[in-house]
Short mmCIF file of C-alpha atoms and ligand atoms in Angstrom, two decimals:
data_model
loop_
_atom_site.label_atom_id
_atom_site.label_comp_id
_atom_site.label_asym_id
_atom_site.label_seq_id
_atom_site.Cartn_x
_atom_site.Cartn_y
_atom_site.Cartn_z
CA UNK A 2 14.94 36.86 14.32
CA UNK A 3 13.12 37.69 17.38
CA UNK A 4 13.92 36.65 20.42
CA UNK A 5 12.26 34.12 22.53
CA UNK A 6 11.65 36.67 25.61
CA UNK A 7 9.79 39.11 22.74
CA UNK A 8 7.90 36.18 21.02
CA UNK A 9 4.02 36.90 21.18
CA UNK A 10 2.71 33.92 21.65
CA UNK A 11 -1.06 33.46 20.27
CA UNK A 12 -1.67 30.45 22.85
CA UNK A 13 -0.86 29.66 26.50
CA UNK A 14 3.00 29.24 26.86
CA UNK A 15 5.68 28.43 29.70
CA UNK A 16 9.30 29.72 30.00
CA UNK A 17 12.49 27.67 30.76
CA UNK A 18 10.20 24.45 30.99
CA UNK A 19 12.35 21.15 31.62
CA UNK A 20 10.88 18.11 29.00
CA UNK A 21 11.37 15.36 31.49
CA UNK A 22 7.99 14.98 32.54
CA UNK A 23 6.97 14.87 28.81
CA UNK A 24 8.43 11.84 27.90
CA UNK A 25 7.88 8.30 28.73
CA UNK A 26 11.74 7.86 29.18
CA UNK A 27 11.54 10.52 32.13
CA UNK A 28 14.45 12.44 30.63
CA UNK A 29 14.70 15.51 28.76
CA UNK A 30 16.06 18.94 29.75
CA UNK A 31 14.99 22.37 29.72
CA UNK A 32 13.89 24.47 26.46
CA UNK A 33 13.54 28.35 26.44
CA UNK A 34 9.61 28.04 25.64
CA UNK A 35 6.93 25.58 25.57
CA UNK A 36 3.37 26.40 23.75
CA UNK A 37 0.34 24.65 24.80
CA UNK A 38 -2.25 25.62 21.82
CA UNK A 39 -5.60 24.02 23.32
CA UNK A 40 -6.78 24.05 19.32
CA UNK A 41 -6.44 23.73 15.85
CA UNK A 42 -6.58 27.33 15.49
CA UNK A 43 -4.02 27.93 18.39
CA UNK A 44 -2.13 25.03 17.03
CA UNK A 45 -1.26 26.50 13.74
CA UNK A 46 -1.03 29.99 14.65
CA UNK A 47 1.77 28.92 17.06
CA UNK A 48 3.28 27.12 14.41
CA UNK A 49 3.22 29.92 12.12
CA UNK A 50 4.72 32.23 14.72
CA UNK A 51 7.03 30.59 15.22
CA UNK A 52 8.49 30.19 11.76
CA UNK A 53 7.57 33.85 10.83
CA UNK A 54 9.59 35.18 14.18
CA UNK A 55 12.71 32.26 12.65
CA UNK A 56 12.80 30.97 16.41
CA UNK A 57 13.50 26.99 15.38
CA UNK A 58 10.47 24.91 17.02
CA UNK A 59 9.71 21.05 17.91
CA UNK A 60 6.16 19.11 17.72
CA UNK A 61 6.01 17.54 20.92
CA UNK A 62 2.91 14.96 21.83
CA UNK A 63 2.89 11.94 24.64
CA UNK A 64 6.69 11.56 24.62
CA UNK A 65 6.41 8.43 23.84
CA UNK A 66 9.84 7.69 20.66
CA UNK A 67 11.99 10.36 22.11
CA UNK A 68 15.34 10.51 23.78
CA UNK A 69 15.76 14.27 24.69
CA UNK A 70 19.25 15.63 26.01
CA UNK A 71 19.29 16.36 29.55
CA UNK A 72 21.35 19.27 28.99
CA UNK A 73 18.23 20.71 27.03
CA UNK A 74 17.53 22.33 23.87
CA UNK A 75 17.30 25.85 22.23
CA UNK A 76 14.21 25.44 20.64
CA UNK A 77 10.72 26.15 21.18
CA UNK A 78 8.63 23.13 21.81
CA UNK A 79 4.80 22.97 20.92
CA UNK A 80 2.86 20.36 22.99
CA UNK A 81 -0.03 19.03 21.60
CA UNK A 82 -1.73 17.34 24.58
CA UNK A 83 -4.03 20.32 25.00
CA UNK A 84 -5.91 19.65 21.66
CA UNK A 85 -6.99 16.71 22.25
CA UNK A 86 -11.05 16.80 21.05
CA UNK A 87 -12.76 13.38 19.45
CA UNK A 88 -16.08 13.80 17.30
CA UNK A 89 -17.85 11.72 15.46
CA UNK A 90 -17.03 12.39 11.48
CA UNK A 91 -19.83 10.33 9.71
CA UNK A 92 -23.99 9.75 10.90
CA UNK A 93 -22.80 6.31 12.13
CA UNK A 94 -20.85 7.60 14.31
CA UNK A 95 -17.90 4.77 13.00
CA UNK A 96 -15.64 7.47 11.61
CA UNK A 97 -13.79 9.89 13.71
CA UNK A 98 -12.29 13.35 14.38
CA UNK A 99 -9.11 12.91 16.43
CA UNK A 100 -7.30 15.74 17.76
CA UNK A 101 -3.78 15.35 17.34
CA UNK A 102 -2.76 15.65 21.09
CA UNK A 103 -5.76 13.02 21.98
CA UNK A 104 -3.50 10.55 24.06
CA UNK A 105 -3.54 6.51 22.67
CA UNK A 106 -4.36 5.28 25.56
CA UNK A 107 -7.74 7.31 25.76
CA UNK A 108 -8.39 6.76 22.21
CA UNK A 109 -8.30 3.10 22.88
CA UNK A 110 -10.77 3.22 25.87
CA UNK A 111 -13.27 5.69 24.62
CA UNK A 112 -13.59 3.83 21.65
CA UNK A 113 -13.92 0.52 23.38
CA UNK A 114 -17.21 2.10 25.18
CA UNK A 115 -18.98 3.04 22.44
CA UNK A 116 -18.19 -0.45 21.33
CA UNK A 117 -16.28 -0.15 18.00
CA UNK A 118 -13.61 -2.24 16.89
CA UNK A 119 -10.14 -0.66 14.99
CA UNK A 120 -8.34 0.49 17.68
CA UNK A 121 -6.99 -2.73 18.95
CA UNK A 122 -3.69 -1.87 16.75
CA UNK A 123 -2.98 0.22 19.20
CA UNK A 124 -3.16 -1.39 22.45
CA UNK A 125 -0.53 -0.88 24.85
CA UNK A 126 1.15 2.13 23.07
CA UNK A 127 1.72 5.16 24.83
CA UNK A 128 1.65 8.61 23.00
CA UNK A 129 -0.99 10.73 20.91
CA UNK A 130 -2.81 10.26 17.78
CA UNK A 131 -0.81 13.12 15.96
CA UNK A 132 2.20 11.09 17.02
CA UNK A 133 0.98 7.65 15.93
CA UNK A 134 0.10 9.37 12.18
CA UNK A 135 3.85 10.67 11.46
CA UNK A 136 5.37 7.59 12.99
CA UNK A 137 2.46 4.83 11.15
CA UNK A 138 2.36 3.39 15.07
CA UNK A 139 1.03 -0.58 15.09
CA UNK A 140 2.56 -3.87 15.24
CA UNK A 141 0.93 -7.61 14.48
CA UNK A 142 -2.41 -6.48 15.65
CA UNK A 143 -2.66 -3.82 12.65
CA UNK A 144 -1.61 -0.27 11.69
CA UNK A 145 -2.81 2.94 11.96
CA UNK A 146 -2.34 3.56 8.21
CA UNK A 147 -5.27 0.76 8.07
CA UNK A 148 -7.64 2.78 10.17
CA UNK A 149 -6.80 6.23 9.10
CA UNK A 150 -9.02 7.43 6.15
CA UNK A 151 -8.11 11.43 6.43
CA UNK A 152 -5.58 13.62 7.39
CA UNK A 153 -5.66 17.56 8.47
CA UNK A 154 -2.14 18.86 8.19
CA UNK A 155 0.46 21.80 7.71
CA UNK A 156 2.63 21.28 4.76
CA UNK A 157 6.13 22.27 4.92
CA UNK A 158 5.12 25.99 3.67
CA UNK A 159 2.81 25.58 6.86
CA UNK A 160 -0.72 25.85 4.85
CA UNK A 161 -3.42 24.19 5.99
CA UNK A 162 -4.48 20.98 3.78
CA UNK A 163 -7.09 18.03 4.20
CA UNK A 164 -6.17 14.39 2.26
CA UNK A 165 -7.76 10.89 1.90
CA UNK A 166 -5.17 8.88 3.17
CA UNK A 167 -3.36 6.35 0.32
CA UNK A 168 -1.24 3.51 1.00
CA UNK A 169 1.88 5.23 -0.11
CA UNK A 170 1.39 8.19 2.68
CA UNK A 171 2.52 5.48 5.19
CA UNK A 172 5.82 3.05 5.47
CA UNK A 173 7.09 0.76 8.54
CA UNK A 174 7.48 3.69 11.26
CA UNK A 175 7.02 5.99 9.05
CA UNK A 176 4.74 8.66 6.92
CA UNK A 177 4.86 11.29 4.95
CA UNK A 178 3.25 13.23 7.44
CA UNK A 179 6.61 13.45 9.44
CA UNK A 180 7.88 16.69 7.60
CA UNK A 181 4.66 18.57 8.36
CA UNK A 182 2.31 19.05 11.37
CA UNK A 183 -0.20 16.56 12.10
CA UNK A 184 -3.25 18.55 13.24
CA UNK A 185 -5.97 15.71 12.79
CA UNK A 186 -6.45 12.34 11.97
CA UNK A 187 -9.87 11.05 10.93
CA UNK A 188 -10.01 7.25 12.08
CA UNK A 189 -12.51 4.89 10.63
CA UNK A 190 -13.81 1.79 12.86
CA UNK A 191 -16.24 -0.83 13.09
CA UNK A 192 -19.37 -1.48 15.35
CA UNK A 193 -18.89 -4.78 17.35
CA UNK A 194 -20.04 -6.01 21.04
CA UNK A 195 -18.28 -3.73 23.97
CA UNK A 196 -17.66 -7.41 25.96
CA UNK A 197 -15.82 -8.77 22.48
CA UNK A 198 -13.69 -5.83 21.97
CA UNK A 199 -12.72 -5.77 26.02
CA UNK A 200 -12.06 -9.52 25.59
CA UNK A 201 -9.52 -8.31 22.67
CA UNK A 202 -8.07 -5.80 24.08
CA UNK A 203 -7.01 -7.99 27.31
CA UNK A 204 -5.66 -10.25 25.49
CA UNK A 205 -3.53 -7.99 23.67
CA UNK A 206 -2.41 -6.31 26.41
CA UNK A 207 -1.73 -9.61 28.26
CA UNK A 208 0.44 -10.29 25.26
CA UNK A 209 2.20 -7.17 25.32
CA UNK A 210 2.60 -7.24 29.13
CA UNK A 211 4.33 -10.25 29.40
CA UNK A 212 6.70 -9.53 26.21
CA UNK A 213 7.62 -5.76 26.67
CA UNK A 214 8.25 -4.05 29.73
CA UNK A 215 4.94 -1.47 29.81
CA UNK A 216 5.22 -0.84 33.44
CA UNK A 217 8.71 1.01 33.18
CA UNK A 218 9.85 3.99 32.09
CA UNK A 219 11.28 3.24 28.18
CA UNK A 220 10.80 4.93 24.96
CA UNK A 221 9.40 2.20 23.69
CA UNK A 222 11.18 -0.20 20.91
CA UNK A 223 14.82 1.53 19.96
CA UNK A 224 15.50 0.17 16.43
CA UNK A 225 13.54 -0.59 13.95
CA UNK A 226 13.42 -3.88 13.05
CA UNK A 227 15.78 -5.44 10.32
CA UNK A 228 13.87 -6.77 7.28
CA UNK A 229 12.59 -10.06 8.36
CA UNK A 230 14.40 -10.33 11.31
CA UNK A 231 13.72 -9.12 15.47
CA UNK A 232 15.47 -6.48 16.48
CA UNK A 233 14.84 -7.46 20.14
CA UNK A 234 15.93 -11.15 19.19
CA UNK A 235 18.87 -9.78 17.41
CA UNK A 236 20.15 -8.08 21.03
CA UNK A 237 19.29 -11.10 23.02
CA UNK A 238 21.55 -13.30 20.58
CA UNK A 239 23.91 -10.58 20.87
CA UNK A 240 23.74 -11.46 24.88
CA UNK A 241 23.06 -7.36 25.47
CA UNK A 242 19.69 -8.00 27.63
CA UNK A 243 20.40 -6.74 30.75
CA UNK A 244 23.41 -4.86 30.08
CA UNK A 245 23.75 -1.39 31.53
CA UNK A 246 25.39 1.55 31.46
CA UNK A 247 24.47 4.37 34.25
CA UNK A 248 20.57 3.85 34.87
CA UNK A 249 20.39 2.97 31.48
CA UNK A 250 19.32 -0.80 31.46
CA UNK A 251 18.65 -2.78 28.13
CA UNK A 252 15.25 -4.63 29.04
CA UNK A 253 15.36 -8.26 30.79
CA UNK A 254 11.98 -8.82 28.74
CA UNK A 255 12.58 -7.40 25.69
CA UNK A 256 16.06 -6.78 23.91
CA UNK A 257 14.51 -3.68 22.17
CA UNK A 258 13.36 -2.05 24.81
CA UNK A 259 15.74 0.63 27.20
CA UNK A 260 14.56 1.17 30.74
CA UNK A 261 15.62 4.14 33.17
CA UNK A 262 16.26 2.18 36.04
CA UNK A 263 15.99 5.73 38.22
CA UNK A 264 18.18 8.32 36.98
CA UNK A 265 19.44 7.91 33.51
CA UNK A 266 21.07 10.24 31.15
CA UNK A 267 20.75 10.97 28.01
CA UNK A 268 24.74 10.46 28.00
CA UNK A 269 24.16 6.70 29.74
CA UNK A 270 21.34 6.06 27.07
CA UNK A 271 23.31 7.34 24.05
CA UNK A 272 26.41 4.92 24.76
CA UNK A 273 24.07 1.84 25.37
CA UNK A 274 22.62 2.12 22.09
CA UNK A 275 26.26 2.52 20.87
CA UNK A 276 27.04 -0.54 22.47
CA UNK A 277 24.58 -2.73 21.61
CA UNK A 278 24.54 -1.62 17.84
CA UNK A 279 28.30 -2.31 17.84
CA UNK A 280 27.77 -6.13 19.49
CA UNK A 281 24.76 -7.01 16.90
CA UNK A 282 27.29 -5.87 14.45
CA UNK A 283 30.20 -8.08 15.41
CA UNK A 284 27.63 -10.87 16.39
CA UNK A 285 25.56 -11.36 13.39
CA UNK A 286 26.58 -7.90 10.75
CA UNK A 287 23.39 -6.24 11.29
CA UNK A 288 23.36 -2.78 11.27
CA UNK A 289 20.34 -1.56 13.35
CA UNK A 290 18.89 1.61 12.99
CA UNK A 291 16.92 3.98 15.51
CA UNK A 292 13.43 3.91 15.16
CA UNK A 293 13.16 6.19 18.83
CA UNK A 294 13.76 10.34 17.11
CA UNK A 295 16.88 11.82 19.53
CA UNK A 296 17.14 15.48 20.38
CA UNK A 297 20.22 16.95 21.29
CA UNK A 298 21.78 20.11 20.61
CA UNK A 299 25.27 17.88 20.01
CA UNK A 300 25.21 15.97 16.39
CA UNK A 301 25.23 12.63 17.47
CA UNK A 302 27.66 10.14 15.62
CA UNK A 303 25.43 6.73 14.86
CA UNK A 304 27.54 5.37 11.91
CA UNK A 305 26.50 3.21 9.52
CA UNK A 306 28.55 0.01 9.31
CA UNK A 307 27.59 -2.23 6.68
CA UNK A 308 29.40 -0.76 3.15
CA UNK A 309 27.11 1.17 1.27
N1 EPU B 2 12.17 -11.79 20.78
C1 EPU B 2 13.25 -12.38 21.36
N2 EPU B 2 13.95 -11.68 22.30
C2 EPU B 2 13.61 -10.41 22.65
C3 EPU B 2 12.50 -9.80 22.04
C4 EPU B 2 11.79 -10.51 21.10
O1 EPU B 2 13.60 -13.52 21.06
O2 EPU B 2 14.29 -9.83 23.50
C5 EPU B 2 11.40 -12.56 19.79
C6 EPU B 2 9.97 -12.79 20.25
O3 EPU B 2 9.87 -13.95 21.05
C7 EPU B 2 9.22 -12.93 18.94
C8 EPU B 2 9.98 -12.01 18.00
O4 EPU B 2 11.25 -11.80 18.59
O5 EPU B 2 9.30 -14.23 18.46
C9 EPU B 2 9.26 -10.68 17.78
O6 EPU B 2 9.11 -10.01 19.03
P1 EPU B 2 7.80 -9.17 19.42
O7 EPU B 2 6.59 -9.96 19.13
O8 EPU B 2 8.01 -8.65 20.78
O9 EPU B 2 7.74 -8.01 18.40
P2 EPU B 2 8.86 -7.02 17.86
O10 EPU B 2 9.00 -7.27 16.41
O11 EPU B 2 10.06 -7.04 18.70
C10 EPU B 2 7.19 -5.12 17.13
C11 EPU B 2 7.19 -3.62 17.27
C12 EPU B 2 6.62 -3.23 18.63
C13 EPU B 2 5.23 -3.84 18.79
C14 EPU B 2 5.36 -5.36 18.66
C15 EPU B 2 4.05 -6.11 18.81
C16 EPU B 2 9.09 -2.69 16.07
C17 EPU B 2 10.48 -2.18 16.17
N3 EPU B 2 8.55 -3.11 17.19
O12 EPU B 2 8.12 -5.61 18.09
O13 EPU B 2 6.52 -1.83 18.66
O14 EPU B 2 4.69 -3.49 20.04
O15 EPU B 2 5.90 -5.66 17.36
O16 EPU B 2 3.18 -5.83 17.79
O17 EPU B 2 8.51 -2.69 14.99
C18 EPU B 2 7.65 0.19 19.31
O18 EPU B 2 7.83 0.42 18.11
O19 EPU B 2 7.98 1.00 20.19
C19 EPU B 2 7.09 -1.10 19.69
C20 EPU B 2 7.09 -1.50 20.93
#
């Protein structure tokens, strides 16, 4: 195994790099290397560096589902924000390329001006396209299994493969994407009127702005919700909104959602959604379970507590 101070790497990297400016929670400590491949090439040639030199490695994009230890982590962390190209992938110009560090947000806009229609699913989620893909982002406004029509990906063995996408790739926050690296998606849209597709996408966000708490720092929805049911109603009925431990504050808006109210730890975090899994429990005998991904060098406990 090399070592990380001997690792050649074939892209721009950092050393002793703290994650907390990565991640939408504003938390995360430091790792011994971060690579910033600016493309595909780069991207995959870090990747299978990495895994050559045995120095374990994370795919990092916006942030956006992760709790990351403050104490930080001994792996190598590839960042995907610096790939982050769109092109057009038919004559029509309605299918597209997407890098898989291309940020949501930007998606969203870009593809507002050249008036097409699709990406409304995705208003008012932070992140990158490469993210959205493993984790099948979306909510009641559509998917992003129902846009994506291709995938560009590493397999497990790390070689390079290109697939139409099926309807089995993809589950509820999930896809079989998430044990290999997401290197492009190919989206396909609609043409519509830019001043209809603004129209949506402000009322979506109006939506989403007065039911989730966009404006502070969270890692978006914790659990994933129960079949049928609301997570975020489950915690309300619970009585855990507003309930904090540290700078760790379960949202007033939404019970789904944890804010850092300033200076959170991961510690503060990890004991919240303890708590709150634990009062849903003895309240109603749901057992959530984490939709947000949590890295930590400790193995966390989350138990399971209905019988199995
Ligand atoms: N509700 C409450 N109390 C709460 C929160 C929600 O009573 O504290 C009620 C709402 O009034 C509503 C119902 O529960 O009647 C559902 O709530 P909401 O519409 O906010 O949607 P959700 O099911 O909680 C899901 C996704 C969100 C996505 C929204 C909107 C999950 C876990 N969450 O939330 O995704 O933005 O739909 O499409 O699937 C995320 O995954 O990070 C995320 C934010």
């Amino acid at each position: 195994m090399t070592s990380v101070s001997n690792f050649q790497a074939p892209c721009p990297a950092r050393y002793d790099v703290a994650l907390r400016d990565h991640t939408t929670f504003r938390m995360g400590g430091k790792v011994p290397i971060l690579l910033e491949p600016r493309n595909r090439e780069e991207l995959a040639a870090a990747v299978r560096r990495l895994r050559e030199d045995g120095i374990p490695y994370r795919m990092l994009g916006g942030g956006a589902n992760i709790l990351i230890d403050d104490v930080g982590l001994d792996e190598a962390i590839v960042l995907t924000t610096g790939f982050a190209f769109m092109v057009r992938d038919n004559e029509e110009g309605t299918a597209l390329r997407l890098g898989a560090g291309l940020s949501i947000p930007q998606f969203v806009t870009k593809t507002r001006e050249m008036g097409l229609t699709g990406a409304e699913c995705l208003v008012g989620v932070p992140g990158t396209m490469g993210g959205a893909t493993v984790m099948n982002a979306g909510g009641r406004h559509g998917w992003l299994s129902s846009i994506a029509r291709r995938v560009r990906y590493l397999t497990p063995a790390l070689d390079e493969q290109e697939d139409a996408v099926t309807e089995r790739m993809f589950g509820y926050r999930s896809s079989m994407f998430d044990a290999c690296v997401v290197l492009e998606t190919v989206v396909e849209l609609r043409r519509d009127a830019q001043k209809a597709v603004q129209e949506r996408i402000k009322t979506i966000l109006k939506e989403k702005s007065a039911a989730q708490p966009l404006i502070e720092p969270s890692a978006g929805c914790i659990f994933k919700n129960p079949e049928g049911q609301s997570a975020g109603r489950c915690i309300e009925a619970a009585g855990q909104k507003g309930t904090r431990i540290g700078d760790a504050e379960v949202s007033t808006k939404h019970g789904n959602f944890i804010v850092n109210r300033g200076a959170a730890t991961f510690r503060d975090v990890i004991q919240l959604i303890r708590q709150v899994r634990e009062r849903v429990f003895e309240h109603a005998g749901i057992d959530l379970h984490t939709e947000v991904k949590i890295w930590s060098r400790e193995p966390l406990d989350l138990p399971a507590y209905s019988a199995t």
